Amino acid sequence: LRETNAQDLRRTLQQIAASTERANHLINQLLSLARAEHQATDLGAFEAVALTQLARDQVREFVPQALARGIDLGYEGAEDPLRIVGMPLMLRELLKNLIDNALRYSPAGSEPPAAVTVRVRAAGASAFLEVEDTGPGIPESDRALVFERFYRVLGTNVDGSGLGLAIVRETAEQHDALLRVTHNPRAPDPRWPGTLISVEFVHLLNAGPAVRLDG
């Protein structure tokens, strides 16, 4: 309020806006985690969920963010809906955090562009929801730790609350799902091993043929 220099005032407002955005993100993540923990005992929240449609919808929501960062965001999955028993709200939160995390840790504006792929597939009696990127990857020593609250991999210099993957783990546990973290086997550049996070739902209700859609 005391600032009279327009340039300094603009810089201060930008800092306030960035701080407000970080605080808002942290509050939303805390609320999502509290919601996930609260719904763990609410059996009435479970219903048949079309995993393929849910994934497509979430990918579409992140297209503007991916375009702004110069990242190739794509969906690859079944043509017919793969249905599981779950909580739609929390499954959206799970996928939203996986996509957001992949975009944040992928290099913006690289050449060729970094790629993030969301995949839904069936194997046997299980449905798999996978998010892979071509970023720096997660060291093996950190792969079990990244799901802890507020844990951040050192040296990444990426903004975030440190709660996104904790929400993913909480939601996966509620759905009796199996979480796996590896490097991305399809990463084209060995200098950027990428990350593949897979969520296996063991109660698949139906399956269908595969097709790729790029966005």
Short mmCIF file of C-alpha atoms in Angstrom, two decimals:
data_model
loop_
_atom_site.label_atom_id
_atom_site.label_comp_id
_atom_site.label_asym_id
_atom_site.label_seq_id
_atom_site.Cartn_x
_atom_site.Cartn_y
_atom_site.Cartn_z
CA LEU A 1 0.00 0.00 0.00
CA ARG A 2 2.91 2.37 0.65
CA GLU A 3 4.62 1.56 -2.65
CA THR A 4 4.66 4.42 -5.17
CA ASN A 5 6.85 2.89 -7.91
CA ALA A 6 4.58 1.18 -10.43
CA GLN A 7 7.16 -1.46 -11.40
CA ASP A 8 7.90 -2.39 -7.77
CA LEU A 9 4.17 -2.46 -7.05
CA ARG A 10 3.58 -4.87 -9.94
CA ARG A 11 6.41 -7.13 -8.75
CA THR A 12 4.96 -7.18 -5.23
CA LEU A 13 1.48 -8.00 -6.53
CA GLN A 14 2.92 -10.87 -8.58
CA GLN A 15 4.58 -12.27 -5.46
CA ILE A 16 1.32 -11.97 -3.52
CA ALA A 17 -0.59 -13.69 -6.34
CA ALA A 18 1.92 -16.56 -6.46
CA SER A 19 1.80 -16.98 -2.67
CA THR A 20 -2.00 -16.96 -2.73
CA GLU A 21 -2.05 -19.59 -5.47
CA ARG A 22 0.31 -21.86 -3.50
CA ALA A 23 -1.78 -21.42 -0.33
CA ASN A 24 -4.98 -22.17 -2.24
CA HIS A 25 -3.43 -25.31 -3.73
CA LEU A 26 -2.28 -26.51 -0.30
CA ILE A 27 -5.73 -25.90 1.25
CA ASN A 28 -7.46 -27.79 -1.56
CA GLN A 29 -5.04 -30.70 -1.20
CA LEU A 30 -5.59 -30.83 2.57
CA LEU A 31 -9.36 -30.82 2.03
CA SER A 32 -9.05 -33.60 -0.56
CA LEU A 33 -6.95 -35.70 1.81
CA ALA A 34 -9.43 -35.15 4.65
CA ARG A 35 -12.29 -36.10 2.31
CA ALA A 36 -10.47 -39.25 1.26
CA GLU A 37 -9.90 -40.30 4.85
CA HIS A 38 -13.50 -39.53 5.82
CA GLN A 39 -15.00 -41.54 2.96
CA ALA A 40 -12.93 -44.62 3.72
CA THR A 41 -15.80 -46.09 5.78
CA ASP A 42 -18.67 -44.81 3.61
CA LEU A 43 -19.70 -47.88 1.63
CA GLY A 44 -22.62 -45.95 0.13
CA ALA A 45 -20.17 -43.82 -1.85
CA PHE A 46 -19.12 -46.80 -4.00
CA GLU A 47 -20.76 -47.37 -7.38
CA ALA A 48 -19.97 -48.65 -10.87
CA VAL A 49 -17.48 -46.25 -12.49
CA ALA A 50 -16.53 -46.15 -16.18
CA LEU A 51 -12.77 -45.77 -15.80
CA THR A 52 -12.17 -44.96 -19.47
CA GLN A 53 -14.65 -42.07 -19.52
CA LEU A 54 -13.29 -40.71 -16.26
CA ALA A 55 -9.76 -40.77 -17.70
CA ARG A 56 -10.77 -39.06 -20.95
CA ASP A 57 -12.59 -36.31 -19.06
CA GLN A 58 -9.60 -35.62 -16.81
CA VAL A 59 -7.19 -35.52 -19.75
CA ARG A 60 -9.41 -32.95 -21.50
CA GLU A 61 -9.36 -30.74 -18.40
CA PHE A 62 -5.56 -30.65 -18.41
CA VAL A 63 -5.11 -29.94 -22.13
CA PRO A 64 -4.85 -26.12 -21.67
CA GLN A 65 -2.22 -26.55 -18.95
CA ALA A 66 -0.25 -29.00 -21.10
CA LEU A 67 -0.40 -26.69 -24.15
CA ALA A 68 0.77 -23.73 -22.04
CA ARG A 69 3.83 -25.75 -20.96
CA GLY A 70 4.52 -27.18 -24.42
CA ILE A 71 3.91 -30.77 -23.27
CA ASP A 72 2.32 -33.47 -25.43
CA LEU A 73 -0.59 -34.84 -23.35
CA GLY A 74 -2.33 -37.92 -24.72
CA TYR A 75 -4.85 -40.59 -23.78
CA GLU A 76 -4.46 -44.25 -24.69
CA GLY A 77 -7.06 -46.79 -23.72
CA ALA A 78 -10.03 -49.03 -24.24
CA GLU A 79 -12.78 -48.08 -26.68
CA ASP A 80 -15.50 -49.52 -24.45
CA PRO A 81 -15.77 -48.38 -20.84
CA LEU A 82 -13.84 -50.46 -18.33
CA ARG A 83 -16.06 -50.45 -15.27
CA ILE A 84 -14.87 -50.87 -11.71
CA VAL A 85 -16.54 -50.41 -8.35
CA GLY A 86 -15.33 -47.18 -6.80
CA MET A 87 -15.96 -43.64 -5.62
CA PRO A 88 -16.13 -41.32 -8.66
CA LEU A 89 -15.12 -38.18 -6.74
CA MET A 90 -12.04 -39.74 -5.20
CA LEU A 91 -11.01 -41.52 -8.40
CA ARG A 92 -11.10 -38.15 -10.17
CA GLU A 93 -8.91 -36.73 -7.40
CA LEU A 94 -6.49 -39.63 -7.77
CA LEU A 95 -6.13 -39.16 -11.52
CA LYS A 96 -6.05 -35.37 -11.28
CA ASN A 97 -3.09 -35.56 -8.91
CA LEU A 98 -1.25 -38.08 -11.08
CA ILE A 99 -1.65 -35.93 -14.21
CA ASP A 100 -0.80 -32.70 -12.39
CA ASN A 101 2.30 -34.32 -10.91
CA ALA A 102 3.43 -35.63 -14.31
CA LEU A 103 2.99 -32.22 -15.95
CA ARG A 104 4.80 -30.41 -13.14
CA TYR A 105 7.83 -32.68 -13.32
CA SER A 106 8.06 -32.76 -17.12
CA PRO A 107 10.39 -30.20 -18.74
CA ALA A 108 8.38 -27.34 -20.24
CA GLY A 109 9.05 -26.25 -23.80
CA SER A 110 11.65 -28.97 -24.49
CA GLU A 111 12.50 -30.16 -28.00
CA PRO A 112 11.17 -32.67 -28.80
CA PRO A 113 8.25 -31.91 -26.45
CA ALA A 114 7.98 -33.83 -23.20
CA ALA A 115 5.13 -36.32 -23.27
CA VAL A 116 2.58 -37.35 -20.65
CA THR A 117 0.32 -40.30 -21.45
CA VAL A 118 -2.72 -41.47 -19.49
CA ARG A 119 -3.55 -45.10 -20.20
CA VAL A 120 -6.45 -47.37 -19.23
CA ARG A 121 -6.15 -51.07 -20.00
CA ALA A 122 -7.44 -54.43 -18.88
CA ALA A 123 -5.42 -57.54 -18.07
CA GLY A 124 -7.18 -60.61 -16.79
CA ALA A 125 -9.59 -59.63 -14.04
CA SER A 126 -7.83 -56.31 -13.37
CA ALA A 127 -8.10 -52.79 -14.74
CA PHE A 128 -4.97 -50.65 -14.91
CA LEU A 129 -4.87 -46.86 -14.75
CA GLU A 130 -1.41 -45.62 -15.74
CA VAL A 131 0.18 -42.19 -16.04
CA GLU A 132 3.63 -41.97 -17.59
CA ASP A 133 5.90 -39.02 -18.35
CA THR A 134 9.29 -38.34 -19.90
CA GLY A 135 10.64 -36.24 -17.05
CA PRO A 136 13.68 -36.80 -14.80
CA GLY A 137 12.19 -39.87 -13.13
CA ILE A 138 12.09 -40.87 -9.46
CA PRO A 139 15.18 -42.56 -7.97
CA GLU A 140 14.49 -46.06 -6.65
CA SER A 141 15.39 -44.92 -3.14
CA ASP A 142 12.57 -42.35 -3.25
CA ARG A 143 9.81 -44.42 -4.85
CA ALA A 144 8.32 -45.65 -1.58
CA LEU A 145 8.75 -42.25 0.08
CA VAL A 146 7.00 -40.06 -2.51
CA PHE A 147 3.61 -41.25 -1.22
CA GLU A 148 4.33 -39.86 2.25
CA ARG A 149 2.73 -36.56 3.18
CA PHE A 150 4.82 -33.48 2.40
CA TYR A 151 7.71 -35.53 1.03
CA ARG A 152 9.50 -33.86 -1.86
CA VAL A 153 12.27 -35.33 -4.02
CA LEU A 154 15.38 -33.21 -3.53
CA GLY A 155 16.76 -31.21 -6.45
CA THR A 156 13.55 -30.95 -8.48
CA ASN A 157 12.73 -27.30 -7.71
CA VAL A 158 9.06 -27.89 -8.53
CA ASP A 159 6.24 -26.04 -6.77
CA GLY A 160 3.73 -28.23 -4.99
CA SER A 161 2.20 -29.13 -1.65
CA GLY A 162 3.76 -32.59 -1.28
CA LEU A 163 0.27 -34.03 -0.74
CA GLY A 164 -0.77 -35.11 -4.25
CA LEU A 165 0.70 -38.60 -4.11
CA ALA A 166 -0.43 -39.04 -0.51
CA ILE A 167 -4.00 -38.54 -1.79
CA VAL A 168 -3.28 -41.08 -4.54
CA ARG A 169 -2.13 -43.66 -1.99
CA GLU A 170 -5.09 -43.05 0.35
CA THR A 171 -7.55 -43.41 -2.53
CA ALA A 172 -5.83 -46.53 -3.88
CA GLU A 173 -5.99 -48.16 -0.43
CA GLN A 174 -9.72 -47.42 -0.20
CA HIS A 175 -10.24 -49.21 -3.50
CA ASP A 176 -7.99 -52.20 -2.64
CA ALA A 177 -5.85 -51.09 -5.57
CA LEU A 178 -2.15 -51.83 -6.04
CA LEU A 179 0.26 -48.93 -6.63
CA ARG A 180 3.49 -49.36 -8.58
CA VAL A 181 6.19 -46.82 -9.47
CA THR A 182 8.87 -47.51 -12.10
CA HIS A 183 10.81 -45.67 -14.78
CA ASN A 184 8.95 -45.15 -18.06
CA PRO A 185 9.93 -48.07 -20.34
CA ARG A 186 8.80 -46.03 -23.38
CA ALA A 187 10.95 -42.95 -22.59
CA PRO A 188 12.87 -42.15 -25.81
CA ASP A 189 15.86 -40.41 -24.16
CA PRO A 190 17.90 -42.35 -21.55
CA ARG A 191 18.90 -39.04 -19.97
CA TRP A 192 15.22 -38.56 -19.10
CA PRO A 193 14.05 -41.95 -17.77
CA GLY A 194 10.59 -40.64 -16.90
CA THR A 195 8.14 -42.11 -14.43
CA LEU A 196 5.33 -44.62 -14.80
CA ILE A 197 2.80 -44.81 -11.97
CA SER A 198 0.35 -47.69 -12.28
CA VAL A 199 -2.83 -48.25 -10.26
CA GLU A 200 -4.23 -51.78 -10.54
CA PHE A 201 -7.90 -52.23 -9.67
CA VAL A 202 -8.53 -55.89 -9.01
CA HIS A 203 -12.33 -55.82 -9.42
CA LEU A 204 -12.86 -55.20 -13.14
CA LEU A 205 -16.51 -55.49 -14.21
CA ASN A 206 -15.98 -55.61 -18.00
CA ALA A 207 -13.35 -55.15 -20.74
CA GLY A 208 -13.09 -53.94 -24.36
CA PRO A 209 -10.67 -53.49 -27.33
CA ALA A 210 -7.85 -50.92 -27.26
CA VAL A 211 -7.44 -47.71 -29.26
CA ARG A 212 -5.26 -44.58 -28.96
CA LEU A 213 -6.58 -41.03 -28.91
CA ASP A 214 -4.11 -38.11 -28.92
CA GLY A 215 -4.95 -34.70 -27.48
#
